[in-house]
Amino acid sequence: MIALSVVAVTALSGTAANAAPPDANEQDRRFLVQTHQDNLAGITAGKAAIDKGRDRDVRALGKRLVADHTKLDAEVRQVAQRLAVTLPAEPTTAQRIQYNRISARSGDAFDWAWLSVAAIDRRTALARGARELAEGASPQVKRLATSAKPVLLKHLELLRRHSGSSATAGEPGKPGRTTSETVVTREGR
C-alpha cells in the first residue's frame, strides 16, 4: 500500500510539473502579443500589396511578407501556447486604421504609402526584439526575437531597394524624397 502511494504521488507530481507553464515575465508576454499582432498586420498588408500594388516589386514584396509573417506567427503561436499566453484574434486598432487608410489609395500613392509604413513597422518590430532580448526572461521567447531579426532586416533591405525602383521612390509631388526619409504619421503608436 505504501509503495502504491509513493508511485501515485510520484506520478502526480510529474504531471503537475509538466502542466505548469515555464517562467515568462511581463515583457515576454507583451512581446508575444505585440509580435503576433505585428505578424497579423504584416500578413494583411502583404495581401493588400499583392492585390493593390501597382509596381510588380511591391506585389512581390507583399508575397514575401505574407509567407514570412505566416511562418513567424506559427512559431509565436506555439511558444504562446506553451507559456499559456492568450493571443488576440486581430491586429491592433491602430494597425487596422493605418492599413485601411493605405488601402483607400491606389496606384503610386498606394505603393509609396505601403512601402513607407512597412519600413516603419519593421523598424518598430526590430526595436521590440531588442527590448525582449534585454528585458525578457523566457529563453523560448528570446529565441523568437533572435530568429525574427534576420527576416526583418531582410525585409528592410528589400523595402529600401524597392522604394527606389519605381515611381514609389518619392512622395507624390516631391521627386527624389525616399520613403526612408519620410515620416508617416502613426496614430496610436
Backbone as a chain_set.jsonl record, in Angstrom:
{"seq": "MIALSVVAVTALSGTAANAAPPDANEQDRRFLVQTHQDNLAGITAGKAAIDKGRDRDVRALGKRLVADHTKLDAEVRQVAQRLAVTLPAEPTTAQRIQYNRISARSGDAFDWAWLSVAAIDRRTALARGARELAEGASPQVKRLATSAKPVLLKHLELLRRHSGSSATAGEPGKPGRTTSETVVTREGR", "coords": {"N": [[0.811, -1.191, 0.0], [1.93, 1.266, 0.811], [3.953, 1.487, -1.1], [2.412, 1.727, -3.427], [1.189, 4.193, -2.931], [3.43, 5.892, -2.995], [4.179, 5.617, -5.672], [1.889, 6.708, -6.895], [1.941, 9.37, -5.893], [4.392, 10.203, -6.96], [3.849, 9.989, -9.707], [1.747, 11.859, -9.969], [3.034, 14.22, -9.146], [4.888, 14.529, -11.177], [3.191, 15.003, -13.339], [1.989, 17.409, -12.554], [4.214, 19.072, -12.556], [4.815, 19.089, -15.266], [2.573, 20.34, -16.257], [2.64, 22.95, -15.381], [3.156, 26.206, -16.587], [6.16, 27.364, -18.197], [8.54, 29.756, -16.851], [7.785, 33.086, -17.546], [8.103, 36.48, -18.016], [6.447, 39.723, -17.686], [7.362, 41.259, -19.836], [7.993, 39.261, -21.724], [5.418, 38.215, -22.25], [4.145, 40.519, -23.263], [5.734, 40.944, -25.535], [5.129, 38.626, -27.048], [2.359, 39.002, -27.576], [2.359, 41.517, -28.946], [4.06, 40.933, -31.093], [2.658, 38.903, -32.357], [0.393, 40.379, -33.174], [1.7, 42.184, -34.862], [2.56, 40.376, -36.816], [0.07, 39.491, -37.828], [-0.828, 41.928, -38.88], [1.206, 42.334, -40.759], [0.722, 40.212, -42.526], [-1.836, 40.908, -43.462], [-1.218, 43.392, -44.636], [0.606, 42.56, -46.56], [-1.054, 41.041, -48.233], [-2.689, 43.093, -49.152], [-0.815, 44.524, -50.654], [-0.273, 42.665, -52.651], [-2.744, 42.574, -53.944], [-3.322, 45.313, -54.565], [-1.021, 46.662, -55.293], [0.739, 48.68, -57.581], [3.249, 48.555, -58.695], [5.33, 45.898, -59.738], [7.368, 45.011, -58.065], [6.49, 45.801, -55.54], [4.24, 44.178, -55.302], [5.52, 41.669, -55.331], [7.059, 41.866, -53.012], [5.007, 42.027, -51.181], [4.014, 39.39, -51.334], [6.194, 38.079, -50.235], [6.192, 39.104, -47.61], [3.743, 38.058, -46.662], [4.302, 35.277, -46.697], [6.597, 35.114, -44.988], [5.694, 36.298, -42.553], [3.58, 34.632, -41.936], [4.915, 32.26, -41.375], [6.589, 33.101, -39.22], [4.589, 33.786, -37.395], [3.405, 31.337, -36.829], [5.353, 30.166, -35.255], [5.363, 31.947, -33.092], [2.77, 31.521, -32.082], [2.994, 28.857, -31.213], [4.899, 29.044, -29.109], [3.555, 30.836, -27.433], [1.361, 29.288, -26.715], [2.635, 27.237, -25.25], [3.516, 28.757, -23.103], [1.207, 29.567, -21.99], [0.005, 31.983, -22.832], [-2.448, 34.119, -23.875], [-3.424, 35.018, -27.087], [-4.424, 37.824, -29.104], [-7.099, 38.039, -31.563], [-6.802, 39.613, -33.784], [-5.048, 42.303, -35.572], [-3.864, 45.36, -33.932], [-6.059, 48.136, -33.175], [-5.01, 50.548, -34.139], [-3.24, 49.582, -36.101], [-5.072, 48.425, -37.898], [-6.549, 50.695, -38.695], [-4.503, 52.192, -39.919], [-3.779, 50.527, -42.128], [-6.217, 50.44, -43.45], [-6.4, 53.075, -44.308], [-4.219, 53.163, -46.048], [-5.019, 51.259, -47.928], [-7.126, 52.575, -49.089], [-6.001, 54.123, -50.961], [-4.6, 54.316, -54.315], [-2.658, 53.084, -57.11], [0.476, 54.723, -57.626], [0.405, 56.211, -55.262], [-0.628, 54.417, -53.385], [1.438, 52.468, -53.421], [3.662, 53.985, -52.529], [2.816, 54.806, -49.93], [2.405, 52.299, -48.747], [4.999, 51.127, -48.821], [6.337, 52.962, -47.175], [5.048, 52.716, -44.623], [5.429, 49.985, -44.168], [8.215, 49.865, -43.852], [8.564, 51.404, -41.516], [7.12, 49.813, -39.724], [8.732, 47.5, -39.664], [11.083, 48.474, -38.503], [10.081, 49.162, -36.0], [9.365, 46.618, -35.056], [11.9, 45.428, -34.917], [13.032, 46.958, -32.871], [11.379, 46.164, -30.759], [12.17, 43.5, -30.576], [14.825, 43.796, -29.737], [14.365, 44.917, -27.223], [13.086, 42.767, -25.999], [15.193, 40.91, -25.894], [16.845, 42.213, -24.096], [15.264, 42.544, -21.766], [13.568, 40.37, -21.389], [12.611, 37.164, -19.906], [12.162, 34.533, -20.62], [13.749, 31.912, -22.268], [12.705, 30.733, -24.582], [11.093, 32.723, -25.734], [12.977, 34.68, -26.166], [14.493, 33.361, -28.097], [12.702, 33.46, -30.224], [12.716, 36.237, -30.763], [15.361, 36.518, -31.553], [15.468, 34.835, -33.825], [13.685, 36.117, -35.533], [14.914, 38.488, -36.217], [16.878, 38.443, -38.489], [15.079, 38.03, -40.593], [13.409, 40.285, -40.505], [15.34, 42.267, -40.944], [16.079, 41.61, -43.558], [13.67, 42.164, -44.828], [13.633, 44.973, -44.474], [15.868, 45.671, -46.022], [14.97, 44.875, -48.588], [12.719, 46.538, -48.805], [13.95, 49.064, -48.852], [15.42, 48.826, -51.224], [13.343, 48.417, -53.099], [11.871, 50.736, -52.767], [13.234, 52.624, -54.151], [13.013, 51.804, -56.734], [11.026, 52.505, -58.527], [8.291, 54.647, -59.42], [7.57, 54.93, -56.855], [9.607, 55.896, -55.384], [9.678, 58.529, -54.538], [7.763, 60.858, -52.595], [4.481, 61.465, -53.706], [4.426, 64.19, -55.837], [6.755, 65.194, -54.793], [9.56, 64.709, -55.969], [12.385, 62.53, -55.68], [12.533, 62.277, -52.936], [13.007, 59.897, -50.667], [11.315, 57.022, -49.259], [12.451, 56.207, -46.884], [13.306, 58.537, -45.773], [11.075, 59.877, -45.156], [8.573, 60.724, -42.874], [5.862, 59.035, -41.688], [2.777, 59.711, -40.324], [1.814, 58.024, -37.469], [-0.874, 56.925, -35.942], [-1.752, 56.215, -32.626], [0.536, 54.852, -31.963]], "CA": [[0.0, 0.0, 0.0], [2.833, 2.414, 0.851], [4.618, 1.55, -2.399], [1.427, 2.233, -4.364], [1.035, 5.619, -2.641], [4.632, 6.571, -3.477], [4.075, 5.641, -7.13], [0.834, 7.66, -7.237], [2.438, 10.718, -5.607], [5.436, 10.488, -7.941], [3.19, 10.2, -10.995], [1.014, 13.124, -9.92], [3.955, 15.353, -9.08], [5.447, 14.685, -12.519], [2.154, 15.618, -14.163], [1.85, 18.808, -12.136], [5.399, 19.803, -13.01], [4.708, 19.261, -16.711], [1.44, 21.199, -16.564], [2.939, 24.339, -15.022], [3.818, 26.907, -17.68], [7.507, 27.839, -17.882], [8.618, 31.151, -16.419], [7.746, 34.155, -18.534], [7.768, 37.721, -17.331], [5.506, 40.588, -18.398], [7.983, 41.625, -21.111], [7.811, 38.125, -22.635], [4.002, 38.172, -22.636], [3.895, 41.688, -24.115], [6.402, 40.691, -26.811], [4.358, 37.631, -27.797], [1.112, 39.621, -28.039], [2.654, 42.543, -29.947], [4.635, 40.299, -32.276], [1.539, 38.23, -33.031], [-0.39, 41.41, -33.858], [2.529, 42.66, -35.974], [2.503, 39.364, -37.871], [-1.253, 39.574, -38.452], [-0.834, 43.153, -39.69], [2.104, 42.098, -41.892], [0.018, 39.337, -43.469], [-2.888, 41.733, -44.063], [-0.569, 44.384, -45.501], [1.164, 41.839, -47.706], [-2.167, 40.716, -49.135], [-3.093, 44.351, -49.79], [0.193, 44.837, -51.675], [-0.481, 41.728, -53.759], [-3.979, 42.944, -54.637], [-3.436, 46.71, -54.986], [0.249, 47.254, -55.694], [0.914, 48.985, -58.999], [4.589, 48.115, -59.069], [5.499, 44.446, -59.549], [8.23, 44.795, -56.9], [5.636, 45.93, -54.352], [3.438, 42.946, -55.236], [6.421, 40.568, -54.949], [7.397, 42.049, -51.601], [3.797, 41.645, -50.451], [4.019, 37.919, -51.237], [7.264, 37.707, -49.293], [5.729, 39.412, -46.254], [2.716, 37.081, -46.282], [4.964, 33.997, -46.404], [7.477, 35.223, -43.817], [4.931, 36.566, -41.326], [2.809, 33.423, -41.632], [5.849, 31.329, -40.725], [6.958, 33.659, -37.916], [3.455, 33.744, -36.479], [3.212, 29.95, -36.38], [6.3, 29.977, -34.152], [4.866, 32.75, -31.963], [1.604, 30.84, -31.514], [3.457, 27.663, -30.485], [5.517, 29.466, -27.846], [2.494, 31.412, -26.595], [0.572, 28.181, -26.169], [3.449, 26.596, -24.21], [3.628, 29.657, -21.953], [-0.161, 29.905, -21.581], [-0.262, 33.388, -23.143], [-3.571, 34.255, -24.799], [-3.135, 35.972, -28.158], [-5.618, 38.43, -29.691], [-7.513, 37.48, -32.847], [-6.572, 40.531, -34.904], [-4.084, 43.382, -35.305], [-4.348, 46.444, -33.083], [-6.941, 49.103, -33.829], [-4.152, 51.486, -34.878], [-2.759, 48.894, -37.304], [-6.2, 48.287, -38.833], [-6.827, 52.028, -39.236], [-3.408, 52.555, -40.826], [-3.856, 49.778, -43.379], [-7.427, 50.882, -44.157], [-6.036, 54.333, -44.982], [-3.348, 52.837, -47.18], [-5.817, 50.53, -48.919], [-8.018, 53.517, -49.765], [-5.222, 54.747, -52.036], [-4.377, 53.458, -55.481], [-1.517, 53.422, -57.952], [1.734, 55.093, -56.976], [0.141, 56.678, -53.893], [-0.709, 53.211, -52.555], [2.774, 51.869, -53.313], [4.504, 54.825, -51.681], [2.351, 54.717, -48.538], [2.629, 50.929, -48.28], [6.436, 50.973, -48.567], [6.695, 53.792, -46.016], [4.544, 52.119, -43.386], [6.081, 48.682, -43.987], [9.56, 50.108, -43.308], [8.395, 51.837, -40.12], [6.699, 48.641, -38.945], [9.88, 46.597, -39.48], [11.983, 49.087, -37.511], [9.411, 49.016, -34.699], [9.483, 45.209, -34.657], [13.298, 45.202, -34.526], [13.213, 47.566, -31.545], [10.713, 45.271, -29.797], [13.029, 42.332, -30.407], [15.972, 44.196, -28.908], [13.854, 45.069, -25.858], [12.855, 41.416, -25.475], [16.487, 40.31, -25.563], [17.395, 42.899, -22.923], [14.409, 42.518, -20.578], [12.775, 39.152, -21.288], [13.097, 36.106, -19.022], [11.968, 33.219, -21.225], [14.655, 31.577, -23.373], [11.914, 30.451, -25.786], [10.664, 33.986, -26.335], [14.202, 35.322, -26.653], [14.846, 32.694, -29.36], [11.825, 34.038, -31.249], [13.239, 37.569, -31.105], [16.624, 36.314, -32.272], [15.221, 34.247, -35.144], [12.945, 37.062, -36.376], [15.754, 39.629, -36.598], [17.369, 38.436, -39.868], [13.938, 38.134, -41.505], [13.013, 41.696, -40.517], [16.41, 43.026, -41.603], [15.952, 41.342, -44.993], [12.524, 42.961, -45.284], [14.066, 46.377, -44.577], [16.748, 45.777, -47.194], [14.12, 44.808, -49.778], [11.91, 47.76, -48.845], [14.817, 50.165, -49.305], [15.729, 48.593, -52.633], [12.14, 48.604, -53.9], [11.371, 52.11, -52.684], [13.948, 53.418, -55.144], [12.992, 51.137, -58.03], [9.923, 52.933, -59.386], [7.707, 55.939, -59.054], [7.356, 54.947, -55.41], [10.807, 56.402, -54.714], [9.428, 59.821, -53.917], [6.39, 61.167, -52.212], [3.817, 62.093, -54.841], [4.607, 65.633, -55.879], [8.053, 65.565, -54.231], [10.513, 63.758, -56.521], [13.684, 62.355, -55.05], [12.443, 62.099, -51.484], [12.776, 58.47, -50.48], [10.43, 56.667, -48.162], [13.191, 56.094, -45.626], [13.5, 59.883, -45.238], [9.758, 60.443, -44.933], [7.912, 60.272, -41.656], [4.429, 58.844, -41.841], [2.117, 59.846, -39.025], [1.294, 56.744, -36.994], [-1.784, 57.163, -34.828], [-1.849, 55.148, -31.646], [1.821, 54.19, -31.735]], "C": [[0.857, 1.258, 0.0], [3.523, 2.582, -0.494], [3.681, 2.127, -3.453], [1.211, 3.733, -4.176], [2.216, 6.413, -3.152], [4.593, 6.685, -4.991], [3.038, 6.673, -7.559], [1.284, 9.093, -7.012], [3.496, 11.114, -6.623], [4.813, 10.782, -9.3], [2.456, 11.534, -11.025], [1.946, 14.321, -9.885], [4.618, 15.58, -10.423], [4.458, 15.357, -13.445], [1.996, 17.092, -13.819], [3.026, 19.636, -12.622], [5.325, 20.058, -14.509], [3.589, 20.226, -17.082], [1.719, 22.669, -16.271], [3.645, 25.034, -16.18], [5.206, 27.387, -17.255], [7.484, 29.32, -17.496], [8.634, 32.097, -17.615], [7.369, 35.414, -17.775], [6.819, 38.562, -18.189], [6.063, 41.017, -19.757], [7.791, 40.503, -22.134], [6.375, 38.071, -23.148], [3.667, 39.323, -23.586], [4.512, 41.475, -25.5], [5.602, 39.699, -27.658], [3.083, 38.238, -28.375], [1.4, 40.625, -29.155], [3.213, 41.932, -31.229], [3.56, 39.556, -33.063], [0.705, 39.256, -33.808], [0.393, 42.011, -35.027], [2.494, 41.67, -37.134], [1.154, 39.388, -38.585], [-1.348, 40.798, -39.358], [0.053, 42.987, -40.922], [1.465, 41.221, -42.953], [-1.067, 40.122, -44.201], [-2.296, 42.74, -45.045], [0.017, 43.722, -46.743], [0.089, 41.491, -48.719], [-2.66, 41.963, -49.858], [-2.113, 44.725, -50.897], [0.036, 43.928, -52.891], [-1.675, 42.171, -54.601], [-3.946, 44.334, -55.259], [-2.144, 47.334, -55.497], [0.319, 47.495, -57.193], [2.216, 48.39, -59.497], [4.746, 46.615, -58.796], [6.398, 44.138, -58.362], [7.434, 44.89, -55.594], [4.793, 44.669, -54.2], [4.297, 41.755, -54.801], [6.805, 40.663, -53.474], [6.194, 41.716, -50.715], [3.711, 40.139, -50.278], [5.042, 37.448, -50.217], [6.82, 37.958, -47.851], [4.667, 38.426, -45.785], [3.379, 35.769, -45.88], [5.781, 34.072, -45.118], [6.689, 35.428, -42.524], [4.029, 35.387, -40.952], [3.691, 32.424, -40.894], [6.238, 31.826, -39.327], [5.805, 33.54, -36.922], [3.162, 32.329, -35.998], [4.129, 29.655, -35.196], [5.844, 30.736, -32.907], [3.699, 32.037, -31.287], [2.004, 29.596, -30.724], [4.036, 28.039, -29.126], [4.46, 30.04, -26.907], [1.648, 30.307, -25.961], [1.339, 27.487, -25.046], [3.512, 27.435, -22.943], [2.264, 30.11, -21.427], [-0.461, 31.396, -21.726], [-1.372, 33.428, -24.189], [-3.249, 35.35, -25.812], [-4.435, 36.538, -28.724], [-5.888, 37.859, -31.088], [-7.183, 38.373, -34.039], [-5.514, 41.57, -34.547], [-4.697, 44.442, -34.391], [-5.282, 47.354, -33.887], [-6.122, 50.075, -34.673], [-3.626, 50.848, -36.163], [-3.877, 48.77, -38.34], [-6.533, 49.63, -39.483], [-5.769, 52.409, -40.267], [-3.541, 51.825, -42.165], [-5.152, 50.047, -44.134], [-7.145, 52.17, -44.92], [-5.161, 54.063, -46.205], [-4.165, 52.18, -48.29], [-6.798, 51.428, -49.659], [-7.307, 54.219, -50.923], [-5.098, 53.777, -53.201], [-3.136, 53.929, -56.224], [-0.262, 53.713, -57.159], [1.529, 55.549, -55.534], [0.016, 55.49, -52.938], [0.69, 52.642, -52.334], [3.655, 52.667, -52.366], [4.111, 54.697, -50.218], [2.632, 53.332, -47.962], [4.101, 50.709, -47.935], [6.863, 51.753, -47.327], [6.298, 53.136, -44.707], [5.205, 50.768, -43.126], [7.481, 48.853, -43.401], [9.486, 50.527, -41.838], [8.033, 50.645, -39.238], [7.859, 47.683, -38.69], [10.851, 47.161, -38.448], [11.387, 48.98, -36.104], [9.552, 47.589, -34.184], [10.913, 44.876, -34.235], [13.577, 45.788, -33.144], [12.545, 46.715, -30.464], [11.563, 44.034, -29.526], [14.227, 42.637, -29.534], [15.544, 44.352, -27.45], [13.615, 43.699, -25.225], [14.176, 40.767, -25.068], [17.083, 40.929, -24.304], [16.588, 42.65, -21.653], [13.616, 41.229, -20.382], [13.42, 38.116, -20.39], [13.065, 34.737, -19.687], [12.954, 32.976, -22.37], [13.895, 31.305, -24.675], [11.517, 31.74, -26.504], [11.879, 34.733, -26.88], [14.665, 34.685, -27.968], [13.977, 33.212, -30.502], [12.349, 35.391, -31.715], [14.511, 37.447, -31.933], [16.376, 35.79, -33.682], [14.462, 35.191, -36.076], [13.841, 38.172, -36.92], [16.27, 39.555, -38.039], [16.248, 38.549, -40.904], [13.519, 39.597, -41.634], [14.067, 42.576, -41.183], [16.369, 42.824, -43.118], [14.77, 42.122, -45.564], [12.921, 44.424, -45.459], [14.955, 46.595, -45.792], [15.919, 45.784, -48.478], [13.245, 46.05, -49.911], [12.73, 48.943, -49.341], [15.109, 50.033, -50.793], [14.508, 48.9, -53.5], [11.635, 50.033, -53.86], [12.072, 53.016, -53.678], [13.826, 52.873, -56.547], [11.904, 51.626, -58.978], [9.462, 54.324, -58.983], [7.468, 56.028, -57.556], [8.548, 55.518, -54.665], [10.559, 57.728, -54.024], [7.974, 59.979, -53.537], [5.728, 61.816, -53.416], [3.935, 63.616, -54.761], [5.937, 66.101, -55.324], [9.11, 64.571, -54.72], [11.808, 63.701, -55.717], [13.658, 62.156, -53.552], [12.086, 60.645, -51.205], [11.92, 58.203, -49.262], [11.174, 56.558, -46.849], [13.448, 57.457, -44.995], [12.174, 60.521, -44.832], [9.151, 59.866, -43.672], [6.421, 60.19, -41.932], [3.819, 58.939, -40.457], [1.49, 58.519, -38.663], [0.425, 57.011, -35.787], [-1.795, 55.958, -33.906], [-0.559, 54.416, -31.384], [2.819, 55.171, -31.246]], "O": [[0.56, 2.212, -0.719], [3.663, 3.704, -0.98], [4.106, 2.928, -4.285], [1.067, 4.466, -5.155], [2.033, 7.505, -3.691], [4.936, 7.731, -5.542], [3.282, 7.438, -8.492], [1.034, 9.953, -7.856], [3.496, 12.248, -7.102], [5.215, 11.732, -9.971], [2.541, 12.263, -12.013], [1.675, 15.335, -10.529], [4.889, 16.726, -10.781], [4.844, 16.198, -14.256], [1.881, 17.93, -14.714], [2.852, 20.777, -13.052], [5.727, 21.123, -14.976], [3.659, 20.869, -18.13], [1.088, 23.544, -16.863], [4.63, 24.513, -16.703], [5.412, 27.769, -16.103], [6.524, 30.036, -17.783], [9.399, 31.92, -18.563], [6.426, 35.413, -16.984], [6.438, 38.153, -19.285], [5.311, 41.126, -20.725], [7.461, 40.772, -23.29], [6.146, 37.9, -24.345], [2.986, 39.125, -24.592], [3.89, 41.786, -26.515], [5.42, 39.915, -28.856], [2.764, 38.01, -29.542], [0.751, 40.586, -30.201], [2.873, 42.372, -32.327], [3.556, 39.58, -34.294], [0.355, 39.025, -34.965], [-0.188, 42.314, -36.069], [2.41, 42.07, -38.295], [1.101, 39.312, -39.812], [-1.88, 40.72, -40.465], [-0.301, 43.445, -42.009], [1.644, 41.458, -44.148], [-1.201, 40.014, -45.42], [-2.809, 42.919, -46.149], [-0.07, 44.264, -47.844], [0.297, 41.63, -49.925], [-3.01, 41.904, -51.037], [-2.526, 45.19, -51.96], [0.193, 44.373, -54.028], [-1.618, 42.143, -55.831], [-4.475, 44.534, -56.353], [-2.169, 48.421, -56.074], [-0.005, 46.609, -57.984], [2.278, 47.8, -60.575], [4.34, 46.127, -57.741], [6.219, 43.109, -57.71], [7.687, 44.137, -54.654], [4.648, 44.148, -53.094], [3.858, 40.93, -53.999], [6.866, 39.651, -52.775], [6.359, 41.18, -49.619], [3.373, 39.657, -49.197], [4.785, 36.533, -49.436], [7.046, 37.123, -46.975], [4.687, 38.0, -44.63], [3.054, 35.207, -44.834], [5.673, 33.199, -44.258], [6.988, 34.796, -41.511], [3.749, 35.174, -39.773], [3.268, 31.816, -39.91], [6.217, 31.058, -38.365], [6.018, 33.231, -35.749], [2.715, 32.146, -34.866], [3.732, 28.976, -34.248], [5.934, 30.218, -31.794], [3.644, 31.957, -30.059], [1.418, 29.311, -29.68], [3.703, 27.425, -28.112], [4.475, 29.754, -25.71], [1.27, 30.401, -24.793], [0.763, 27.179, -24.003], [3.556, 26.895, -21.838], [2.186, 30.94, -20.522], [-1.096, 31.999, -20.861], [-1.245, 32.837, -25.261], [-2.856, 36.458, -25.447], [-5.435, 35.825, -28.818], [-5.003, 37.269, -31.708], [-7.276, 37.932, -35.185], [-5.129, 41.708, -33.386], [-5.896, 44.421, -34.113], [-5.284, 47.335, -35.118], [-6.502, 50.389, -35.801], [-3.573, 51.506, -37.203], [-3.647, 48.987, -39.53], [-6.773, 49.694, -40.689], [-6.094, 52.889, -41.353], [-3.425, 52.446, -43.221], [-5.183, 49.894, -45.355], [-7.6, 52.336, -46.052], [-5.347, 54.667, -47.261], [-4.008, 52.52, -49.462], [-7.255, 51.077, -50.746], [-7.954, 54.84, -51.766], [-5.435, 52.597, -53.099], [-2.633, 55.028, -55.992], [0.034, 53.055, -56.162], [2.38, 55.305, -54.679], [0.499, 55.549, -51.808], [1.082, 52.367, -51.2], [4.318, 52.097, -51.499], [4.969, 54.501, -49.358], [3.052, 53.212, -46.811], [4.416, 50.166, -46.876], [7.658, 51.265, -46.524], [7.112, 53.014, -43.791], [5.509, 50.443, -41.979], [7.891, 48.069, -42.544], [10.267, 50.049, -41.015], [8.572, 50.486, -38.143], [7.956, 47.113, -37.604], [11.38, 46.423, -37.616], [12.108, 48.736, -35.136], [9.83, 47.379, -33.004], [11.112, 44.116, -33.288], [14.281, 45.178, -32.34], [13.091, 46.564, -29.371], [11.663, 43.576, -28.388], [14.605, 41.83, -28.685], [16.279, 43.963, -26.543], [13.91, 43.497, -24.047], [14.261, 40.143, -24.01], [17.753, 40.243, -23.531], [17.164, 42.555, -20.569], [13.046, 41.018, -19.312], [14.623, 38.167, -20.135], [13.867, 33.868, -19.346], [12.992, 33.744, -23.331], [14.395, 31.617, -25.756], [11.596, 31.83, -27.729], [11.806, 35.349, -27.943], [15.17, 35.378, -28.852], [14.459, 33.385, -31.622], [12.417, 35.659, -32.915], [14.709, 38.185, -32.898], [17.007, 36.252, -34.633], [14.587, 35.074, -37.295], [13.553, 38.736, -37.975], [16.116, 40.534, -38.769], [16.457, 39.108, -41.98], [13.301, 40.09, -42.741], [13.731, 43.518, -41.901], [16.6, 43.767, -43.875], [14.861, 42.678, -46.658], [12.589, 45.045, -46.468], [14.81, 47.588, -46.506], [16.147, 46.614, -49.358], [13.053, 46.557, -51.016], [12.257, 49.732, -50.158], [15.053, 51.014, -51.533], [14.63, 49.571, -54.525], [11.028, 50.499, -54.824], [11.549, 54.078, -54.015], [14.452, 53.397, -57.469], [11.865, 51.197, -60.131], [10.166, 55.064, -58.295], [7.188, 57.112, -57.043], [8.515, 55.618, -53.438], [11.189, 58.013, -53.006], [7.085, 59.326, -54.083], [6.35, 62.64, -54.087], [3.589, 64.234, -53.754], [6.232, 67.295, -55.376], [9.515, 63.685, -53.968], [12.256, 64.7, -55.154], [14.702, 61.885, -52.957], [10.966, 60.218, -51.486], [11.809, 59.032, -48.359], [10.587, 56.795, -45.793], [13.773, 57.535, -43.81], [12.162, 61.593, -44.227], [9.211, 58.659, -43.435], [5.801, 61.165, -42.358], [4.303, 58.307, -39.518], [0.728, 57.948, -39.444], [0.943, 57.298, -34.708], [-1.843, 54.816, -34.363], [-0.558, 53.435, -30.64], [3.968, 54.809, -30.994]]}, "num_chains": 1, "name": "protein.A"}
